[in-house]
Amino acid sequence: MSDEHRTDRGGWPERVVDQYDRIRAARRRRAVGVVMLVGVVGFLFVQALSAVGMFGEEFNLSFFAESLRDFFPLTLYFGVIPFLDVAQYLAFISERQLLFDPDVGRLLLTDPVAFFVDELGVFSVFGQAGITLAMGLAGTILGFPLALLFGILGSERVTPFPLNFVFRGTMSAIRSIPALVWALILIPLAGLGPAAATLAIAIDTIGNLGRLFTDELEEISDGPIEAMETTGANRPQTITFGMLSQVTTPYIAWTLYIFEINVRIAVSLGVIGAGGLGQILDVQQGLFQFTNAMATLLCIFLLIITVELFSQRTRARLRADEEPMGLRELIVGLPRRLVESLSK
């Protein structure tokens, strides 16, 4: 009797039984691996909590609860119904011109030429939010050319190994230093302000966006490249029409995504004194004016959600495989995406 028809326990063919045993053994190994992984992660988690002093820290819950009451000031309607006093938020937003500068706005109505040409007030009209938005946009545009150059030359399809690693290594070195540190490094050059923050964002863009460009270029198909080569096209023509033509849409989508991240980075740079909403938030927190700080946070949320909505909707139209993100998902997932972008 052949092995194929030989039977074992339960009357099943021996080949089927052996396969079943192998599957069970593989599942047991996976289960053991999962248990070991959970154990290692749990051990490292406890060690990490100890390293940051979590076990010995004395948390001031009473002061935290007090500050929460200041973050969300209540007022009594009709003397009995508690309600969030939004008027205090609006008063601070208007007083500090967080979302709108009335002087620049009046200039738009009275003298549009001066608004657009003399005062360059397109961003200034949005007050401190406009400064934060301008830092993110200007930093993205400044960093884009070098990100494109390094991203293309970092691909092995364009630059032969190991020369492409010169550009890959440069981008890796840039990414290893957070934008916050780049801003501190640039203080002797431009001082501590929006200009230094913009340059820091531009440098950070070179590393992050360039890496995305390189990865996208590595995944293109060979068909258009071979077609260009068979027509006698030279190397620059092959790169332009055979390679870059395949990644134009992804490159635009990734640039919009990095712009979205850069606006959030601009907020964090403001906390160290670079201007915009981040600086207002830091000052109010330092003064323990938690109501004003919450008003600033609301402006930050509004700015970030607006930029995310614009960026995500545009990317969804460019990429057929990306589902548009709803407003609820934008708001609920904002803290997670903020942490992810600041950790890059």
mmCIF file of C-alpha atoms in Angstrom:
data_model
loop_
_atom_site.group_PDB
_atom_site.id
_atom_site.type_symbol
_atom_site.label_atom_id
_atom_site.label_comp_id
_atom_site.label_asym_id
_atom_site.label_seq_id
_atom_site.Cartn_x
_atom_site.Cartn_y
_atom_site.Cartn_z
ATOM 1 C CA MET A 1 0.000 0.000 0.000
ATOM 2 C CA SER A 2 1.420 3.409 -0.947
ATOM 3 C CA ASP A 3 2.100 6.133 1.654
ATOM 4 C CA GLU A 4 -0.679 8.173 0.133
ATOM 5 C CA HIS A 5 -3.292 5.514 0.973
ATOM 6 C CA ARG A 6 -1.770 4.222 4.230
ATOM 7 C CA THR A 7 -4.129 4.955 7.126
ATOM 8 C CA ASP A 8 -3.388 5.965 10.686
ATOM 9 C CA ARG A 9 -5.513 6.704 13.750
ATOM 10 C CA GLY A 10 -9.140 7.350 13.073
ATOM 11 C CA GLY A 11 -8.874 5.894 9.607
ATOM 12 C CA TRP A 12 -7.384 9.104 8.154
ATOM 13 C CA PRO A 13 -4.568 8.843 5.604
ATOM 14 C CA GLU A 14 -1.132 9.134 7.185
ATOM 15 C CA ARG A 15 -0.273 12.129 4.998
ATOM 16 C CA VAL A 16 -3.278 14.059 6.354
ATOM 17 C CA VAL A 17 -2.434 13.123 9.946
ATOM 18 C CA ASP A 18 1.171 14.288 9.516
ATOM 19 C CA GLN A 19 0.000 17.598 8.078
ATOM 20 C CA TYR A 20 -2.437 18.013 10.972
ATOM 21 C CA ASP A 21 0.355 17.333 13.491
ATOM 22 C CA ARG A 22 2.594 19.893 11.819
ATOM 23 C CA ILE A 23 -0.165 22.508 11.974
ATOM 24 C CA ARG A 24 -0.761 21.821 15.669
ATOM 25 C CA ALA A 25 2.964 22.023 16.398
ATOM 26 C CA ALA A 26 3.195 25.330 14.522
ATOM 27 C CA ARG A 27 0.261 26.716 16.478
ATOM 28 C CA ARG A 28 1.847 25.660 19.761
ATOM 29 C CA ARG A 29 5.093 27.376 18.771
ATOM 30 C CA ARG A 30 3.187 30.556 17.868
ATOM 31 C CA ALA A 31 1.320 30.461 21.168
ATOM 32 C CA VAL A 32 4.582 30.077 23.093
ATOM 33 C CA GLY A 33 6.092 32.910 21.067
ATOM 34 C CA VAL A 34 3.131 35.184 21.805
ATOM 35 C CA VAL A 35 3.333 34.408 25.534
ATOM 36 C CA MET A 36 7.071 35.116 25.544
ATOM 37 C CA LEU A 37 6.558 38.373 23.598
ATOM 38 C CA VAL A 38 3.865 39.540 26.028
ATOM 39 C CA GLY A 39 6.154 38.674 28.918
ATOM 40 C CA VAL A 40 9.081 40.616 27.444
ATOM 41 C CA VAL A 41 6.913 43.645 26.637
ATOM 42 C CA GLY A 42 5.398 43.549 30.140
ATOM 43 C CA PHE A 43 8.865 43.346 31.712
ATOM 44 C CA LEU A 44 10.119 46.285 29.621
ATOM 45 C CA PHE A 45 6.946 48.232 30.441
ATOM 46 C CA VAL A 46 7.540 47.885 34.178
ATOM 47 C CA GLN A 47 11.193 48.854 33.718
ATOM 48 C CA ALA A 48 10.164 51.901 31.677
ATOM 49 C CA LEU A 49 7.667 53.032 34.332
ATOM 50 C CA SER A 50 10.393 52.719 36.942
ATOM 51 C CA ALA A 51 12.889 54.658 34.800
ATOM 52 C CA VAL A 52 10.537 57.637 34.441
ATOM 53 C CA GLY A 53 9.806 57.642 38.176
ATOM 54 C CA MET A 54 6.169 56.628 37.830
ATOM 55 C CA PHE A 55 6.173 54.431 40.931
ATOM 56 C CA GLY A 56 7.691 57.021 43.250
ATOM 57 C CA GLU A 57 5.827 60.052 41.905
ATOM 58 C CA GLU A 58 3.335 61.804 44.177
ATOM 59 C CA PHE A 59 0.470 62.906 41.967
ATOM 60 C CA ASN A 60 -1.307 66.109 42.983
ATOM 61 C CA LEU A 61 -4.866 65.075 42.220
ATOM 62 C CA SER A 62 -6.477 67.945 44.103
ATOM 63 C CA PHE A 63 -4.566 70.602 42.137
ATOM 64 C CA PHE A 64 -5.278 68.726 38.912
ATOM 65 C CA ALA A 65 -9.011 68.682 39.663
ATOM 66 C CA GLU A 66 -8.853 72.408 40.438
ATOM 67 C CA SER A 67 -7.130 73.152 37.157
ATOM 68 C CA LEU A 68 -9.715 71.101 35.299
ATOM 69 C CA ARG A 69 -12.408 73.350 36.727
ATOM 70 C CA ASP A 70 -10.453 76.303 35.350
ATOM 71 C CA PHE A 71 -10.041 74.598 31.973
ATOM 72 C CA PHE A 72 -13.814 74.221 31.788
ATOM 73 C CA PRO A 73 -15.302 77.235 33.598
ATOM 74 C CA LEU A 74 -18.960 76.854 34.498
ATOM 75 C CA THR A 75 -21.631 79.482 34.808
ATOM 76 C CA LEU A 76 -25.113 79.189 36.264
ATOM 77 C CA TYR A 77 -28.014 79.997 33.999
ATOM 78 C CA PHE A 78 -31.103 81.182 35.845
ATOM 79 C CA GLY A 79 -29.023 80.736 38.977
ATOM 80 C CA VAL A 80 -29.384 76.940 39.013
ATOM 81 C CA ILE A 81 -28.391 75.349 35.667
ATOM 82 C CA PRO A 82 -24.596 74.841 35.290
ATOM 83 C CA PHE A 83 -23.294 75.358 31.788
ATOM 84 C CA LEU A 84 -19.874 75.762 30.153
ATOM 85 C CA ASP A 85 -19.028 79.462 30.003
ATOM 86 C CA VAL A 86 -17.965 79.676 26.362
ATOM 87 C CA ALA A 87 -17.977 83.481 26.585
ATOM 88 C CA GLN A 88 -14.693 83.411 28.532
ATOM 89 C CA TYR A 89 -13.052 81.445 25.709
ATOM 90 C CA LEU A 90 -14.370 83.786 23.054
ATOM 91 C CA ALA A 91 -13.253 86.865 24.992
ATOM 92 C CA PHE A 92 -9.648 85.626 25.208
ATOM 93 C CA ILE A 93 -9.598 84.485 21.567
ATOM 94 C CA SER A 94 -10.777 87.925 20.483
ATOM 95 C CA GLU A 95 -8.495 89.830 22.873
ATOM 96 C CA ARG A 96 -5.315 88.006 21.824
ATOM 97 C CA GLN A 97 -6.367 87.768 18.158
ATOM 98 C CA LEU A 98 -5.838 84.028 18.033
ATOM 99 C CA LEU A 99 -7.983 83.425 14.957
ATOM 100 C CA PHE A 100 -8.538 86.848 13.413
ATOM 101 C CA ASP A 101 -6.720 90.200 13.364
ATOM 102 C CA PRO A 102 -9.380 92.911 12.862
ATOM 103 C CA ASP A 103 -6.857 95.572 11.809
ATOM 104 C CA VAL A 104 -5.549 93.443 8.957
ATOM 105 C CA GLY A 105 -9.095 92.410 8.119
ATOM 106 C CA ARG A 106 -10.178 96.042 7.778
ATOM 107 C CA LEU A 107 -7.227 96.641 5.484
ATOM 108 C CA LEU A 108 -8.532 93.906 3.192
ATOM 109 C CA LEU A 109 -11.833 95.756 2.880
ATOM 110 C CA THR A 110 -10.442 99.270 2.559
ATOM 111 C CA ASP A 111 -7.228 98.725 0.578
ATOM 112 C CA PRO A 112 -6.913 95.248 -0.984
ATOM 113 C CA VAL A 113 -3.716 96.214 -2.833
ATOM 114 C CA ALA A 114 -1.985 97.113 0.435
ATOM 115 C CA PHE A 115 -3.333 93.943 2.045
ATOM 116 C CA PHE A 116 -1.912 91.606 -0.595
ATOM 117 C CA VAL A 117 1.193 93.546 -1.738
ATOM 118 C CA ASP A 118 2.403 95.909 0.983
ATOM 119 C CA GLU A 119 1.398 94.098 4.177
ATOM 120 C CA LEU A 120 1.389 90.536 2.735
ATOM 121 C CA GLY A 121 -1.523 89.909 5.047
ATOM 122 C CA VAL A 122 -2.972 86.615 3.781
ATOM 123 C CA PHE A 123 -1.736 84.786 6.884
ATOM 124 C CA SER A 124 -1.608 87.765 9.239
ATOM 125 C CA VAL A 125 -5.372 88.211 8.993
ATOM 126 C CA PHE A 126 -5.779 84.905 10.854
ATOM 127 C CA GLY A 127 -3.827 86.174 13.868
ATOM 128 C CA GLN A 128 -1.694 83.707 15.833
ATOM 129 C CA ALA A 129 -3.263 80.747 14.013
ATOM 130 C CA GLY A 130 -2.071 82.284 10.751
ATOM 131 C CA ILE A 131 1.508 82.430 12.050
ATOM 132 C CA THR A 132 1.391 78.741 12.985
ATOM 133 C CA LEU A 133 -0.088 77.829 9.601
ATOM 134 C CA ALA A 134 2.502 79.973 7.800
ATOM 135 C CA MET A 135 5.376 78.216 9.581
ATOM 136 C CA GLY A 136 4.084 74.806 8.503
ATOM 137 C CA LEU A 137 3.434 75.849 4.903
ATOM 138 C CA ALA A 138 6.663 77.809 4.386
ATOM 139 C CA GLY A 139 8.733 75.037 5.990
ATOM 140 C CA THR A 140 7.154 72.434 3.716
ATOM 141 C CA ILE A 141 7.776 74.482 0.569
ATOM 142 C CA LEU A 142 11.366 75.318 1.565
ATOM 143 C CA GLY A 143 12.211 71.688 2.273
ATOM 144 C CA PHE A 144 10.451 70.226 -0.766
ATOM 145 C CA PRO A 145 13.172 70.815 -3.439
ATOM 146 C CA LEU A 146 15.945 69.108 -1.471
ATOM 147 C CA ALA A 147 13.550 66.393 -0.319
ATOM 148 C CA LEU A 148 12.729 65.712 -3.974
ATOM 149 C CA LEU A 149 16.399 65.743 -4.998
ATOM 150 C CA PHE A 150 17.560 63.513 -2.135
ATOM 151 C CA GLY A 151 14.524 61.266 -2.525
ATOM 152 C CA ILE A 152 15.281 60.628 -6.192
ATOM 153 C CA LEU A 153 19.051 60.238 -5.803
ATOM 154 C CA GLY A 154 18.557 58.010 -2.761
ATOM 155 C CA SER A 155 16.828 55.378 -4.871
ATOM 156 C CA GLU A 156 18.963 52.534 -6.220
ATOM 157 C CA ARG A 157 16.956 52.742 -9.449
ATOM 158 C CA VAL A 158 18.509 56.160 -10.100
ATOM 159 C CA THR A 159 21.848 56.146 -8.277
ATOM 160 C CA PRO A 160 23.849 52.893 -8.202
ATOM 161 C CA PHE A 161 24.751 51.199 -4.953
ATOM 162 C CA PRO A 162 26.538 52.305 -2.762
ATOM 163 C CA LEU A 163 26.424 55.955 -3.931
ATOM 164 C CA ASN A 164 22.698 56.137 -3.215
ATOM 165 C CA PHE A 165 23.448 55.551 0.468
ATOM 166 C CA VAL A 166 25.155 58.953 0.638
ATOM 167 C CA PHE A 167 21.743 60.528 0.167
ATOM 168 C CA ARG A 168 19.929 57.912 2.231
ATOM 169 C CA GLY A 169 22.412 58.457 5.050
ATOM 170 C CA THR A 170 21.960 62.225 4.877
ATOM 171 C CA MET A 171 18.196 61.858 5.180
ATOM 172 C CA SER A 172 18.603 59.380 8.040
ATOM 173 C CA ALA A 173 20.894 61.816 9.862
ATOM 174 C CA ILE A 174 18.327 64.597 9.448
ATOM 175 C CA ARG A 175 15.519 62.372 10.733
ATOM 176 C CA SER A 176 17.548 61.348 13.769
ATOM 177 C CA ILE A 177 17.316 64.924 15.092
ATOM 178 C CA PRO A 178 13.787 66.121 15.964
ATOM 179 C CA ALA A 179 12.530 69.434 14.589
ATOM 180 C CA LEU A 180 12.521 70.791 18.146
ATOM 181 C CA VAL A 181 16.284 70.263 18.390
ATOM 182 C CA TRP A 182 16.833 71.744 14.923
ATOM 183 C CA ALA A 183 15.039 74.890 16.100
ATOM 184 C CA LEU A 184 17.383 75.136 19.100
ATOM 185 C CA ILE A 185 20.412 74.612 16.834
ATOM 186 C CA LEU A 186 19.234 77.426 14.540
ATOM 187 C CA ILE A 187 18.746 79.981 17.324
ATOM 188 C CA PRO A 188 22.225 81.547 16.744
ATOM 189 C CA LEU A 189 21.306 81.968 13.068
ATOM 190 C CA ALA A 190 17.785 83.377 13.233
ATOM 191 C CA GLY A 191 17.019 83.855 16.923
ATOM 192 C CA LEU A 192 14.166 82.186 18.749
ATOM 193 C CA GLY A 193 11.101 82.943 16.682
ATOM 194 C CA PRO A 194 8.970 81.914 13.702
ATOM 195 C CA ALA A 195 11.896 82.234 11.271
ATOM 196 C CA ALA A 196 14.013 79.654 13.119
ATOM 197 C CA ALA A 197 10.992 77.384 13.478
ATOM 198 C CA THR A 198 10.310 77.597 9.743
ATOM 199 C CA LEU A 199 13.905 76.650 8.902
ATOM 200 C CA ALA A 200 13.761 73.773 11.393
ATOM 201 C CA ILE A 201 10.578 72.469 9.772
ATOM 202 C CA ALA A 202 12.213 72.786 6.341
ATOM 203 C CA ILE A 203 15.205 70.689 7.439
ATOM 204 C CA ASP A 204 12.911 68.126 9.045
ATOM 205 C CA THR A 205 10.896 67.980 5.810
ATOM 206 C CA ILE A 206 14.009 67.041 3.817
ATOM 207 C CA GLY A 207 14.550 63.929 5.944
ATOM 208 C CA ASN A 208 10.933 62.804 6.288
ATOM 209 C CA LEU A 209 9.538 63.650 2.856
ATOM 210 C CA GLY A 210 12.723 62.577 1.050
ATOM 211 C CA ARG A 211 12.524 59.130 2.660
ATOM 212 C CA LEU A 212 8.916 58.738 1.520
ATOM 213 C CA PHE A 213 9.899 59.781 -2.002
ATOM 214 C CA THR A 214 12.686 57.183 -2.084
ATOM 215 C CA ASP A 215 10.452 54.368 -0.847
ATOM 216 C CA GLU A 216 7.780 55.247 -3.398
ATOM 217 C CA LEU A 217 10.321 55.260 -6.229
ATOM 218 C CA GLU A 218 11.607 51.817 -5.248
ATOM 219 C CA GLU A 219 8.168 50.257 -5.838
ATOM 220 C CA ILE A 220 7.494 51.421 -9.410
ATOM 221 C CA SER A 221 7.025 48.913 -12.226
ATOM 222 C CA ASP A 222 9.726 48.223 -14.798
ATOM 223 C CA GLY A 223 7.469 48.351 -17.844
ATOM 224 C CA PRO A 224 7.517 52.124 -18.543
ATOM 225 C CA ILE A 225 11.267 52.236 -17.821
ATOM 226 C CA GLU A 226 12.008 49.498 -20.337
ATOM 227 C CA ALA A 227 9.716 51.164 -22.872
ATOM 228 C CA MET A 228 11.643 54.424 -22.571
ATOM 229 C CA GLU A 229 14.982 52.635 -22.903
ATOM 230 C CA THR A 230 13.884 50.818 -26.061
ATOM 231 C CA THR A 231 13.024 54.157 -27.693
ATOM 232 C CA GLY A 232 16.616 55.316 -27.187
ATOM 233 C CA ALA A 233 15.846 57.779 -24.367
ATOM 234 C CA ASN A 234 18.854 59.014 -22.381
ATOM 235 C CA ARG A 235 19.154 58.643 -18.617
ATOM 236 C CA PRO A 236 17.500 61.971 -17.598
ATOM 237 C CA GLN A 237 14.583 61.290 -19.945
ATOM 238 C CA THR A 238 14.176 57.771 -18.561
ATOM 239 C CA ILE A 239 14.128 59.081 -15.001
ATOM 240 C CA THR A 240 11.688 61.878 -15.805
ATOM 241 C CA PHE A 241 9.213 60.108 -18.076
ATOM 242 C CA GLY A 242 9.753 56.462 -17.145
ATOM 243 C CA MET A 243 10.115 56.736 -13.352
ATOM 244 C CA LEU A 244 8.820 60.049 -11.998
ATOM 245 C CA SER A 245 5.726 59.920 -14.193
ATOM 246 C CA GLN A 246 4.645 56.847 -12.197
ATOM 247 C CA VAL A 247 4.945 58.538 -8.809
ATOM 248 C CA THR A 248 3.600 62.025 -9.488
ATOM 249 C CA THR A 249 0.313 61.406 -7.696
ATOM 250 C CA PRO A 250 1.882 59.656 -4.653
ATOM 251 C CA TYR A 251 4.480 62.428 -4.381
ATOM 252 C CA ILE A 252 1.761 65.087 -4.220
ATOM 253 C CA ALA A 253 -0.178 63.027 -1.663
ATOM 254 C CA TRP A 254 2.887 62.512 0.559
ATOM 255 C CA THR A 255 3.746 66.224 0.364
ATOM 256 C CA LEU A 256 0.258 67.112 1.590
ATOM 257 C CA TYR A 257 0.612 64.577 4.386
ATOM 258 C CA ILE A 258 3.932 66.046 5.510
ATOM 259 C CA PHE A 259 2.418 69.556 5.358
ATOM 260 C CA GLU A 260 -0.284 68.327 7.719
ATOM 261 C CA ILE A 261 2.384 67.007 10.111
ATOM 262 C CA ASN A 262 4.448 70.200 9.822
ATOM 263 C CA VAL A 263 1.562 72.365 11.014
ATOM 264 C CA ARG A 264 1.378 70.232 14.156
ATOM 265 C CA ILE A 265 5.147 70.502 14.568
ATOM 266 C CA ALA A 266 4.787 74.293 14.293
ATOM 267 C CA VAL A 267 2.474 74.186 17.309
ATOM 268 C CA SER A 268 5.057 72.254 19.348
ATOM 269 C CA LEU A 269 7.853 74.626 18.313
ATOM 270 C CA GLY A 270 5.737 77.530 19.511
ATOM 271 C CA VAL A 271 5.886 76.057 23.019
ATOM 272 C CA ILE A 272 9.633 76.812 23.167
ATOM 273 C CA GLY A 273 9.033 80.416 22.095
ATOM 274 C CA ALA A 274 8.868 80.190 18.308
ATOM 275 C CA GLY A 275 5.584 82.106 18.133
ATOM 276 C CA GLY A 276 2.064 81.284 17.085
ATOM 277 C CA LEU A 277 -0.546 79.414 19.075
ATOM 278 C CA GLY A 278 2.024 77.183 20.767
ATOM 279 C CA GLN A 279 3.719 80.162 22.412
ATOM 280 C CA ILE A 280 0.393 81.600 23.586
ATOM 281 C CA LEU A 281 -0.458 78.229 25.116
ATOM 282 C CA ASP A 282 2.893 78.005 26.908
ATOM 283 C CA VAL A 283 2.585 81.509 28.345
ATOM 284 C CA GLN A 284 -0.939 80.944 29.638
ATOM 285 C CA GLN A 285 0.049 77.608 31.166
ATOM 286 C CA GLY A 286 2.990 79.298 32.889
ATOM 287 C CA LEU A 287 0.649 81.933 34.334
ATOM 288 C CA PHE A 288 -1.773 79.204 35.483
ATOM 289 C CA GLN A 289 -4.465 80.842 33.367
ATOM 290 C CA PHE A 290 -6.054 77.538 32.496
ATOM 291 C CA THR A 291 -9.211 79.042 31.037
ATOM 292 C CA ASN A 292 -7.106 81.017 28.557
ATOM 293 C CA ALA A 293 -4.997 77.925 27.888
ATOM 294 C CA MET A 294 -8.121 75.945 27.059
ATOM 295 C CA ALA A 295 -9.279 78.694 24.693
ATOM 296 C CA THR A 296 -5.906 78.426 22.929
ATOM 297 C CA LEU A 297 -6.222 74.642 22.763
ATOM 298 C CA LEU A 298 -9.601 75.019 21.089
ATOM 299 C CA CYS A 299 -7.987 77.234 18.455
ATOM 300 C CA ILE A 300 -5.236 74.643 17.949
ATOM 301 C CA PHE A 301 -7.832 71.898 17.521
ATOM 302 C CA LEU A 302 -9.725 74.019 15.013
ATOM 303 C CA LEU A 303 -6.570 74.774 13.009
ATOM 304 C CA ILE A 304 -5.299 71.188 12.990
ATOM 305 C CA ILE A 305 -8.664 69.701 12.076
ATOM 306 C CA THR A 306 -9.089 72.214 9.250
ATOM 307 C CA VAL A 307 -5.640 71.418 7.826
ATOM 308 C CA GLU A 308 -6.186 67.669 8.263
ATOM 309 C CA LEU A 309 -9.557 67.834 6.560
ATOM 310 C CA PHE A 310 -8.119 69.742 3.601
ATOM 311 C CA SER A 311 -5.072 67.470 3.316
ATOM 312 C CA GLN A 312 -6.915 64.192 3.795
ATOM 313 C CA ARG A 313 -9.705 65.034 1.370
ATOM 314 C CA THR A 314 -7.175 66.089 -1.274
ATOM 315 C CA ARG A 315 -5.096 62.942 -0.772
ATOM 316 C CA ALA A 316 -8.215 60.787 -0.943
ATOM 317 C CA ARG A 317 -9.072 62.288 -4.331
ATOM 318 C CA LEU A 318 -5.530 61.649 -5.548
ATOM 319 C CA ARG A 319 -5.351 58.112 -4.190
ATOM 320 C CA ALA A 320 -8.188 55.842 -5.163
ATOM 321 C CA ASP A 321 -7.238 53.335 -2.426
ATOM 322 C CA GLU A 322 -7.565 55.807 0.468
ATOM 323 C CA GLU A 323 -10.941 56.302 2.096
ATOM 324 C CA PRO A 324 -11.868 59.889 3.024
ATOM 325 C CA MET A 325 -11.760 60.426 6.779
ATOM 326 C CA GLY A 326 -14.962 61.679 8.365
ATOM 327 C CA LEU A 327 -15.169 64.663 10.688
ATOM 328 C CA ARG A 328 -15.783 62.447 13.730
ATOM 329 C CA GLU A 329 -12.701 60.340 12.993
ATOM 330 C CA LEU A 330 -10.668 63.499 12.462
ATOM 331 C CA ILE A 331 -11.601 64.812 15.902
ATOM 332 C CA VAL A 332 -11.461 61.530 17.860
ATOM 333 C CA GLY A 333 -8.175 60.409 16.304
ATOM 334 C CA LEU A 334 -6.452 63.802 16.601
ATOM 335 C CA PRO A 335 -4.523 63.098 19.868
ATOM 336 C CA ARG A 336 -3.134 59.827 18.471
ATOM 337 C CA ARG A 337 -2.053 61.417 15.184
ATOM 338 C CA LEU A 338 -0.539 64.378 17.046
ATOM 339 C CA VAL A 339 1.624 62.044 19.155
ATOM 340 C CA GLU A 340 2.638 60.054 16.065
ATOM 341 C CA SER A 341 3.661 63.148 14.111
ATOM 342 C CA LEU A 342 5.645 64.662 16.990
ATOM 343 C CA SER A 343 7.498 61.365 17.523
ATOM 344 C CA LYS A 344 8.797 61.316 13.918
#
